[in-house]
mmCIF file of C-alpha atoms in Angstrom:
data_model
loop_
_atom_site.group_PDB
_atom_site.id
_atom_site.type_symbol
_atom_site.label_atom_id
_atom_site.label_comp_id
_atom_site.label_asym_id
_atom_site.label_seq_id
_atom_site.Cartn_x
_atom_site.Cartn_y
_atom_site.Cartn_z
ATOM 1 C CA MET A 1 -16.521 -39.461 0.960
ATOM 2 C CA THR A 2 -12.945 -38.834 -0.190
ATOM 3 C CA PHE A 3 -11.673 -35.287 -0.709
ATOM 4 C CA LEU A 4 -8.662 -34.530 -2.912
ATOM 5 C CA VAL A 5 -6.400 -31.925 -1.302
ATOM 6 C CA GLY A 6 -3.827 -29.905 -3.247
ATOM 7 C CA THR A 7 -0.589 -28.538 -1.829
ATOM 8 C CA ARG A 8 3.064 -27.989 -2.667
ATOM 9 C CA GLY A 9 5.518 -30.821 -2.055
ATOM 10 C CA SER A 10 7.712 -29.029 0.500
ATOM 11 C CA LYS A 11 7.933 -30.422 4.026
ATOM 12 C CA LEU A 12 6.297 -27.298 5.421
ATOM 13 C CA SER A 13 3.395 -27.408 2.963
ATOM 14 C CA LEU A 14 2.824 -31.089 3.670
ATOM 15 C CA ALA A 15 3.000 -30.483 7.429
ATOM 16 C CA GLN A 16 0.428 -27.702 7.139
ATOM 17 C CA THR A 17 -1.829 -29.849 4.989
ATOM 18 C CA ASN A 18 -1.601 -32.852 7.290
ATOM 19 C CA TRP A 19 -2.495 -30.618 10.241
ATOM 20 C CA VAL A 20 -5.549 -29.318 8.372
ATOM 21 C CA ILE A 21 -6.613 -32.858 7.500
ATOM 22 C CA SER A 22 -6.204 -33.931 11.129
ATOM 23 C CA GLU A 23 -8.438 -31.073 12.291
ATOM 24 C CA LEU A 24 -11.029 -31.840 9.617
ATOM 25 C CA GLN A 25 -11.125 -35.513 10.560
ATOM 26 C CA LYS A 26 -11.918 -34.568 14.154
ATOM 27 C CA GLN A 27 -14.969 -32.655 12.950
ATOM 28 C CA ASN A 28 -15.924 -35.009 10.110
ATOM 29 C CA PRO A 29 -15.378 -38.608 11.243
ATOM 30 C CA GLY A 30 -15.659 -41.009 8.348
ATOM 31 C CA SER A 31 -14.417 -38.549 5.736
ATOM 32 C CA GLU A 32 -11.219 -39.458 3.893
ATOM 33 C CA PHE A 33 -8.589 -37.177 2.392
ATOM 34 C CA GLU A 34 -5.998 -37.781 -0.314
ATOM 35 C CA ILE A 35 -3.119 -35.358 -0.812
ATOM 36 C CA LYS A 36 -2.046 -34.391 -4.325
ATOM 37 C CA THR A 37 1.241 -32.458 -4.530
ATOM 38 C CA ILE A 38 1.547 -29.873 -7.295
ATOM 39 C CA THR A 39 4.680 -28.045 -8.432
ATOM 40 C CA THR A 40 4.389 -24.253 -8.662
ATOM 41 C CA LYS A 41 6.472 -21.565 -10.359
ATOM 42 C CA GLY A 42 7.888 -20.619 -6.972
ATOM 43 C CA ASP A 43 9.233 -24.153 -6.563
ATOM 44 C CA THR A 44 11.126 -24.138 -9.868
ATOM 45 C CA ASP A 45 12.256 -20.496 -10.153
ATOM 46 C CA THR A 46 15.393 -20.148 -8.009
ATOM 47 C CA ARG A 47 15.719 -16.370 -8.300
ATOM 48 C CA ALA A 48 15.388 -14.169 -5.217
ATOM 49 C CA LEU A 49 11.676 -13.763 -4.580
ATOM 50 C CA PHE A 50 11.698 -9.971 -4.803
ATOM 51 C CA THR A 51 13.010 -10.138 -8.384
ATOM 52 C CA ILE A 52 10.022 -12.180 -9.612
ATOM 53 C CA ASP A 53 7.432 -9.657 -10.778
ATOM 54 C CA GLN A 54 4.468 -12.000 -10.567
ATOM 55 C CA LYS A 55 1.769 -12.632 -7.986
ATOM 56 C CA GLY A 56 0.778 -16.040 -6.701
ATOM 57 C CA ILE A 57 3.973 -17.882 -7.619
ATOM 58 C CA PHE A 58 3.327 -20.455 -4.876
ATOM 59 C CA GLU A 59 -0.383 -21.002 -5.460
ATOM 60 C CA LYS A 60 -1.453 -20.316 -9.053
ATOM 61 C CA GLU A 61 -1.017 -23.859 -10.392
ATOM 62 C CA ILE A 62 -2.674 -25.389 -7.339
ATOM 63 C CA ASP A 63 -5.699 -23.107 -7.460
ATOM 64 C CA LYS A 64 -6.029 -23.785 -11.176
ATOM 65 C CA ALA A 65 -6.378 -27.471 -10.289
ATOM 66 C CA VAL A 66 -9.159 -26.555 -7.829
ATOM 67 C CA ALA A 67 -10.990 -24.482 -10.430
ATOM 68 C CA GLU A 68 -10.728 -27.305 -12.977
ATOM 69 C CA LYS A 69 -12.095 -29.825 -10.434
ATOM 70 C CA GLN A 70 -8.919 -31.895 -10.372
ATOM 71 C CA ILE A 71 -8.859 -31.424 -6.585
ATOM 72 C CA ASP A 72 -11.502 -30.342 -4.067
ATOM 73 C CA PHE A 73 -9.564 -27.785 -2.068
ATOM 74 C CA ALA A 74 -6.056 -26.404 -1.548
ATOM 75 C CA VAL A 75 -4.044 -25.519 1.552
ATOM 76 C CA HIS A 76 -1.790 -22.456 1.317
ATOM 77 C CA SER A 77 0.229 -20.157 3.528
ATOM 78 C CA LEU A 78 -2.161 -17.230 3.462
ATOM 79 C CA LYS A 79 0.519 -14.645 2.695
ATOM 80 C CA ASP A 80 1.165 -16.484 -0.592
ATOM 81 C CA VAL A 81 -2.427 -16.014 -1.789
ATOM 82 C CA PRO A 82 -2.949 -12.831 -3.845
ATOM 83 C CA SER A 83 -6.106 -10.791 -3.522
ATOM 84 C CA ASP A 84 -7.126 -11.324 -7.135
ATOM 85 C CA ILE A 85 -7.742 -15.075 -7.104
ATOM 86 C CA SER A 86 -10.285 -16.331 -9.615
ATOM 87 C CA LYS A 87 -13.882 -15.329 -8.916
ATOM 88 C CA SER A 88 -14.767 -19.002 -9.196
ATOM 89 C CA LEU A 89 -12.729 -19.645 -6.039
ATOM 90 C CA THR A 90 -13.022 -18.555 -2.418
ATOM 91 C CA ILE A 91 -10.915 -18.641 0.731
ATOM 92 C CA ALA A 92 -13.437 -20.877 2.462
ATOM 93 C CA CYS A 93 -11.563 -21.260 5.728
ATOM 94 C CA VAL A 94 -8.895 -19.578 7.844
ATOM 95 C CA PRO A 95 -7.929 -21.940 10.691
ATOM 96 C CA LYS A 96 -6.390 -20.716 13.948
ATOM 97 C CA ARG A 97 -3.400 -18.560 13.216
ATOM 98 C CA GLU A 98 0.089 -19.424 14.464
ATOM 99 C CA SER A 99 2.588 -16.804 15.665
ATOM 100 C CA ALA A 100 3.046 -13.893 13.256
ATOM 101 C CA ASN A 101 6.576 -13.163 14.558
ATOM 102 C CA ASP A 102 9.849 -13.580 12.703
ATOM 103 C CA VAL A 103 12.817 -15.331 14.327
ATOM 104 C CA LEU A 104 16.596 -15.029 13.997
ATOM 105 C CA ILE A 105 18.540 -18.287 13.828
ATOM 106 C CA THR A 106 22.297 -18.281 14.476
ATOM 107 C CA LYS A 107 24.831 -21.040 15.056
ATOM 108 C CA ASP A 108 26.049 -19.635 18.378
ATOM 109 C CA GLY A 109 22.809 -18.298 19.811
ATOM 110 C CA PHE A 110 23.404 -14.618 19.092
ATOM 111 C CA ASN A 111 20.527 -12.176 18.847
ATOM 112 C CA LEU A 112 20.360 -9.296 16.382
ATOM 113 C CA LYS A 113 22.083 -6.890 18.774
ATOM 114 C CA THR A 114 24.942 -9.233 19.713
ATOM 115 C CA ILE A 115 25.654 -10.824 16.338
ATOM 116 C CA PRO A 116 29.243 -10.008 15.219
ATOM 117 C CA LEU A 117 30.085 -6.895 13.218
ATOM 118 C CA ASN A 118 29.488 -7.266 9.455
ATOM 119 C CA ALA A 119 27.737 -10.607 9.925
ATOM 120 C CA VAL A 120 26.015 -12.111 6.863
ATOM 121 C CA VAL A 121 22.274 -12.571 7.339
ATOM 122 C CA GLY A 122 20.120 -14.480 4.863
ATOM 123 C CA THR A 123 16.510 -13.724 3.979
ATOM 124 C CA SER A 124 14.285 -13.966 0.916
ATOM 125 C CA SER A 125 12.204 -10.993 2.079
ATOM 126 C CA LEU A 126 12.761 -7.331 1.183
ATOM 127 C CA ARG A 127 10.783 -6.368 4.275
ATOM 128 C CA ARG A 128 13.081 -8.304 6.593
ATOM 129 C CA ALA A 129 16.206 -7.025 4.804
ATOM 130 C CA VAL A 130 15.189 -3.408 5.388
ATOM 131 C CA GLN A 131 14.153 -4.093 8.984
ATOM 132 C CA VAL A 132 17.545 -5.664 9.737
ATOM 133 C CA SER A 133 19.409 -2.720 8.202
ATOM 134 C CA ARG A 134 17.508 -0.273 10.404
ATOM 135 C CA ILE A 135 18.737 -1.994 13.566
ATOM 136 C CA ARG A 136 22.149 -3.192 12.370
ATOM 137 C CA PRO A 137 23.312 -1.118 9.375
ATOM 138 C CA ASP A 138 26.688 -2.924 9.414
ATOM 139 C CA VAL A 139 25.112 -6.312 8.698
ATOM 140 C CA VAL A 140 25.367 -7.722 5.165
ATOM 141 C CA VAL A 141 21.970 -9.022 4.023
ATOM 142 C CA LYS A 142 21.961 -11.598 1.227
ATOM 143 C CA PRO A 143 19.093 -13.434 -0.508
ATOM 144 C CA VAL A 144 18.592 -17.068 0.493
ATOM 145 C CA ARG A 145 16.220 -19.627 -1.043
ATOM 146 C CA GLY A 146 15.378 -23.230 -0.269
ATOM 147 C CA ASN A 147 13.146 -24.961 2.260
ATOM 148 C CA ILE A 148 13.422 -24.156 5.967
ATOM 149 C CA GLU A 149 15.799 -26.994 6.799
ATOM 150 C CA THR A 150 18.047 -26.110 3.843
ATOM 151 C CA ARG A 151 18.274 -22.521 5.076
ATOM 152 C CA ILE A 152 19.048 -23.603 8.624
ATOM 153 C CA ASN A 153 21.795 -25.900 7.335
ATOM 154 C CA LYS A 154 23.413 -22.929 5.589
ATOM 155 C CA VAL A 155 23.899 -21.387 9.039
ATOM 156 C CA ILE A 156 25.224 -24.637 10.499
ATOM 157 C CA ASP A 157 27.639 -24.973 7.552
ATOM 158 C CA GLY A 158 28.868 -21.415 8.029
ATOM 159 C CA LYS A 159 27.594 -20.035 4.710
ATOM 160 C CA PHE A 160 25.520 -17.498 6.647
ATOM 161 C CA ASP A 161 25.983 -16.135 10.159
ATOM 162 C CA ALA A 162 22.211 -16.017 10.585
ATOM 163 C CA ILE A 163 18.915 -16.338 8.773
ATOM 164 C CA ILE A 164 15.487 -14.900 9.444
ATOM 165 C CA LEU A 165 12.392 -17.065 9.145
ATOM 166 C CA ALA A 166 8.746 -16.987 10.173
ATOM 167 C CA GLU A 167 8.271 -18.549 13.608
ATOM 168 C CA ALA A 168 5.131 -20.314 12.355
ATOM 169 C CA GLY A 169 7.161 -22.425 9.932
ATOM 170 C CA ILE A 170 9.488 -23.694 12.642
ATOM 171 C CA SER A 171 6.526 -24.458 14.869
ATOM 172 C CA ARG A 172 4.584 -26.355 12.210
ATOM 173 C CA LEU A 173 7.617 -28.489 11.360
ATOM 174 C CA GLY A 174 8.269 -29.167 15.047
ATOM 175 C CA LEU A 175 11.933 -28.150 14.688
ATOM 176 C CA ASP A 176 14.042 -27.940 17.840
ATOM 177 C CA VAL A 177 16.364 -25.133 16.821
ATOM 178 C CA LYS A 178 17.789 -22.288 18.874
ATOM 179 C CA HIS A 179 16.331 -18.968 17.856
ATOM 180 C CA SER A 180 15.535 -15.502 19.155
ATOM 181 C CA VAL A 181 12.051 -14.131 18.560
ATOM 182 C CA LEU A 182 11.988 -10.735 16.848
ATOM 183 C CA SER A 183 9.399 -8.282 18.129
ATOM 184 C CA THR A 184 6.558 -7.262 15.850
ATOM 185 C CA LYS A 185 7.403 -3.664 16.774
ATOM 186 C CA ASP A 186 10.798 -3.851 15.035
ATOM 187 C CA PHE A 187 9.739 -6.546 12.573
ATOM 188 C CA PRO A 188 6.069 -6.032 11.694
ATOM 189 C CA PRO A 189 5.197 -9.138 9.647
ATOM 190 C CA SER A 190 3.971 -9.607 6.127
ATOM 191 C CA PRO A 191 0.154 -9.331 5.905
ATOM 192 C CA GLY A 192 -1.312 -12.739 6.725
ATOM 193 C CA GLN A 193 1.913 -14.208 8.121
ATOM 194 C CA GLY A 194 1.316 -17.211 10.362
ATOM 195 C CA ALA A 195 -2.126 -17.941 8.913
ATOM 196 C CA LEU A 196 -3.346 -20.612 6.509
ATOM 197 C CA ALA A 197 -5.849 -20.199 3.691
ATOM 198 C CA ILE A 198 -7.976 -23.091 2.480
ATOM 199 C CA VAL A 199 -9.269 -22.414 -1.026
ATOM 200 C CA CYS A 200 -12.108 -24.228 -2.779
ATOM 201 C CA ARG A 201 -14.650 -23.545 -5.527
ATOM 202 C CA ALA A 202 -17.096 -20.805 -4.612
ATOM 203 C CA ASP A 203 -20.083 -22.920 -5.659
ATOM 204 C CA ASP A 204 -18.987 -26.063 -3.772
ATOM 205 C CA ASP A 205 -21.369 -25.695 -0.835
ATOM 206 C CA LYS A 206 -20.660 -29.149 0.603
ATOM 207 C CA THR A 207 -16.903 -28.571 0.818
ATOM 208 C CA ILE A 208 -17.321 -25.033 2.131
ATOM 209 C CA SER A 209 -19.640 -26.291 4.875
ATOM 210 C CA MET A 210 -17.072 -28.912 5.917
ATOM 211 C CA LEU A 211 -14.159 -26.472 5.894
ATOM 212 C CA LYS A 212 -16.031 -23.866 7.925
ATOM 213 C CA LYS A 213 -16.026 -26.277 10.870
ATOM 214 C CA ILE A 214 -12.359 -25.491 11.529
ATOM 215 C CA GLU A 215 -12.558 -21.761 10.817
ATOM 216 C CA ASP A 216 -11.174 -19.505 13.579
ATOM 217 C CA LYS A 217 -13.254 -16.334 13.722
ATOM 218 C CA LYS A 218 -10.562 -14.202 15.380
ATOM 219 C CA SER A 219 -7.943 -15.223 12.817
ATOM 220 C CA ARG A 220 -10.335 -14.524 9.930
ATOM 221 C CA ILE A 221 -11.095 -11.038 11.246
ATOM 222 C CA GLU A 222 -7.422 -10.177 11.639
ATOM 223 C CA ILE A 223 -6.326 -11.348 8.214
ATOM 224 C CA GLU A 224 -9.295 -9.652 6.511
ATOM 225 C CA ALA A 225 -8.045 -6.307 7.835
ATOM 226 C CA GLU A 226 -4.459 -7.031 6.808
ATOM 227 C CA ARG A 227 -5.403 -8.221 3.318
ATOM 228 C CA ALA A 228 -7.650 -5.203 2.741
ATOM 229 C CA LEU A 229 -4.696 -2.962 3.552
ATOM 230 C CA SER A 230 -2.441 -5.016 1.293
ATOM 231 C CA ASP A 231 -4.988 -4.799 -1.533
ATOM 232 C CA TYR A 232 -5.210 -1.047 -1.167
ATOM 233 C CA VAL A 233 -1.474 -0.277 -1.322
ATOM 234 C CA GLU A 234 -0.686 -3.195 -3.688
ATOM 235 C CA SER A 235 2.059 -4.491 -1.422
ATOM 236 C CA GLY A 236 3.837 -7.799 -1.926
ATOM 237 C CA CYS A 237 7.266 -9.356 -2.342
ATOM 238 C CA ARG A 238 8.438 -6.345 -4.371
ATOM 239 C CA PHE A 239 7.254 -3.647 -1.971
ATOM 240 C CA PRO A 240 7.756 -4.277 1.748
ATOM 241 C CA VAL A 241 4.884 -3.390 4.044
ATOM 242 C CA GLY A 242 4.520 -4.819 7.525
ATOM 243 C CA ALA A 243 0.978 -5.188 8.858
ATOM 244 C CA LEU A 244 -0.474 -6.802 11.952
ATOM 245 C CA ALA A 245 -4.100 -6.751 13.109
ATOM 246 C CA ILE A 246 -5.073 -7.822 16.626
ATOM 247 C CA ALA A 247 -8.668 -8.534 17.620
ATOM 248 C CA ASN A 248 -9.247 -8.246 21.353
ATOM 249 C CA SER A 249 -12.077 -7.331 23.722
ATOM 250 C CA GLY A 250 -14.491 -6.488 20.942
ATOM 251 C CA MET A 251 -12.062 -4.134 19.188
ATOM 252 C CA LEU A 252 -9.737 -4.489 16.210
ATOM 253 C CA LYS A 253 -6.369 -2.711 16.014
ATOM 254 C CA LEU A 254 -4.306 -2.564 12.823
ATOM 255 C CA THR A 255 -0.672 -1.418 12.823
ATOM 256 C CA VAL A 256 1.057 -0.859 9.485
ATOM 257 C CA THR A 257 4.613 0.196 8.586
ATOM 258 C CA ALA A 258 6.071 0.966 5.151
ATOM 259 C CA TYR A 259 9.788 1.518 4.515
ATOM 260 C CA SER A 260 11.911 3.536 2.127
ATOM 261 C CA VAL A 261 14.503 1.788 -0.073
ATOM 262 C CA ASP A 262 17.417 2.651 2.241
ATOM 263 C CA GLY A 263 15.403 1.943 5.382
ATOM 264 C CA LYS A 264 16.043 5.432 6.745
ATOM 265 C CA LYS A 265 12.448 6.525 6.325
ATOM 266 C CA SER A 266 9.364 4.730 7.526
ATOM 267 C CA ILE A 267 5.669 5.465 7.845
ATOM 268 C CA THR A 268 3.724 3.840 10.673
ATOM 269 C CA ILE A 269 -0.019 4.082 11.244
ATOM 270 C CA GLU A 270 -1.966 2.472 14.057
ATOM 271 C CA LYS A 271 -5.737 2.608 13.940
ATOM 272 C CA THR A 272 -8.599 0.953 15.797
ATOM 273 C CA GLY A 273 -11.866 0.038 14.109
ATOM 274 C CA ASP A 274 -15.067 -1.982 14.227
ATOM 275 C CA ILE A 275 -14.313 -5.665 14.750
ATOM 276 C CA ASP A 276 -17.292 -6.528 12.535
ATOM 277 C CA LYS A 277 -15.907 -4.470 9.633
ATOM 278 C CA PRO A 278 -12.246 -5.526 9.326
ATOM 279 C CA ARG A 279 -11.922 -4.696 5.629
ATOM 280 C CA ASN A 280 -13.133 -1.154 6.283
ATOM 281 C CA LEU A 281 -10.316 -0.725 8.797
ATOM 282 C CA GLY A 282 -7.727 -1.973 6.300
ATOM 283 C CA GLN A 283 -9.005 0.399 3.632
ATOM 284 C CA ASP A 284 -9.061 3.334 6.068
ATOM 285 C CA VAL A 285 -5.409 2.749 6.990
ATOM 286 C CA GLY A 286 -4.540 2.405 3.302
ATOM 287 C CA GLU A 287 -6.135 5.785 2.591
ATOM 288 C CA GLU A 288 -4.135 7.390 5.404
ATOM 289 C CA LEU A 289 -0.924 5.916 4.003
ATOM 290 C CA GLN A 290 -1.745 7.425 0.623
ATOM 291 C CA LYS A 291 -2.243 10.841 2.186
ATOM 292 C CA ILE A 292 1.141 10.861 3.922
ATOM 293 C CA GLY A 293 3.386 9.635 1.125
ATOM 294 C CA ILE A 294 3.109 5.925 0.405
ATOM 295 C CA ALA A 295 3.013 6.592 -3.359
ATOM 296 C CA GLU A 296 6.464 8.212 -3.308
ATOM 297 C CA ILE A 297 7.947 5.339 -1.321
ATOM 298 C CA ALA A 298 6.393 2.794 -3.671
ATOM 299 C CA SER A 299 7.739 4.620 -6.718
ATOM 300 C CA ASN A 300 11.267 4.685 -5.285
ATOM 301 C CA TRP A 301 11.090 0.950 -4.652
ATOM 302 C CA ARG A 302 9.953 0.217 -8.195
ATOM 303 C CA GLU A 303 12.755 2.326 -9.677
ATOM 304 C CA SER A 304 15.363 0.688 -7.461
ATOM 305 C CA LEU A 305 14.213 -2.848 -8.282
ATOM 306 C CA ASP A 306 13.975 -2.131 -11.992
ATOM 307 C CA GLU A 307 17.588 -0.917 -11.972
ATOM 308 C CA TRP A 308 18.662 -3.947 -9.937
ATOM 309 C CA ASN A 309 17.030 -6.326 -12.427
ATOM 310 C CA LYS A 310 18.899 -4.714 -15.334
ATOM 311 C CA LYS A 311 22.285 -5.644 -13.811
#
């Protein structure tokens, strides 16, 4: 049987998809897979990501193709998949998660503490921009778009002194590039960072059964907690929240941090819950954030971004 697999045409997306196919072939010898690349709004809109007030800019067109039976399933970076995907679809599989850390890439091997005064650091993430400013307020943070290799080349060419990327992307592309790993304490990641989401039709039992063979239970538990938190506070590219769940020894711990516009104020909550009820833990942390001021922080971010977009 041949399965049609949808993904974006970037090198990273294709690398992720080929890895998924390789894992599926190990579990389903004899099955064949054909990749269909699909262009998304995120591929054609060159604006800084935080200025695009729309969810699912890297997955909407691909998941539409799944729903319309043009392809059998889609492979996404999980953090790109919004919570409100069509009810006709399901995240059928979460394979083993890669590192959730961010990394700093510089031409001369500096780390964030030793990088020169007033260095220019590139990132497409509001979360990372605020996190950098908290540690190095002198640094100039500028938006950067393009695939991973394009961003790295901007450092090599001297257009940026450094860039910040997800470690998982470098790993999946097999890039041999000098970098310093940023701690999740100072740089709590975007919910779902480092994980993949494989989406198919909710009524496609045969495909779901096949995909479940490469599901990683620990990874699924962790991202369920993170996504439940994200759903509750409505975080995303336009409102930076860092969240990381860790399942270990029968327990599940979720650490969440939200930041003010200027980075001077932050709210951090760490809570442990039932490993069998990860979404409950995410919702509980979301409720605590609401009680201690997340609404005010969110409002300030919206006002700031609205003013920025008017310029």
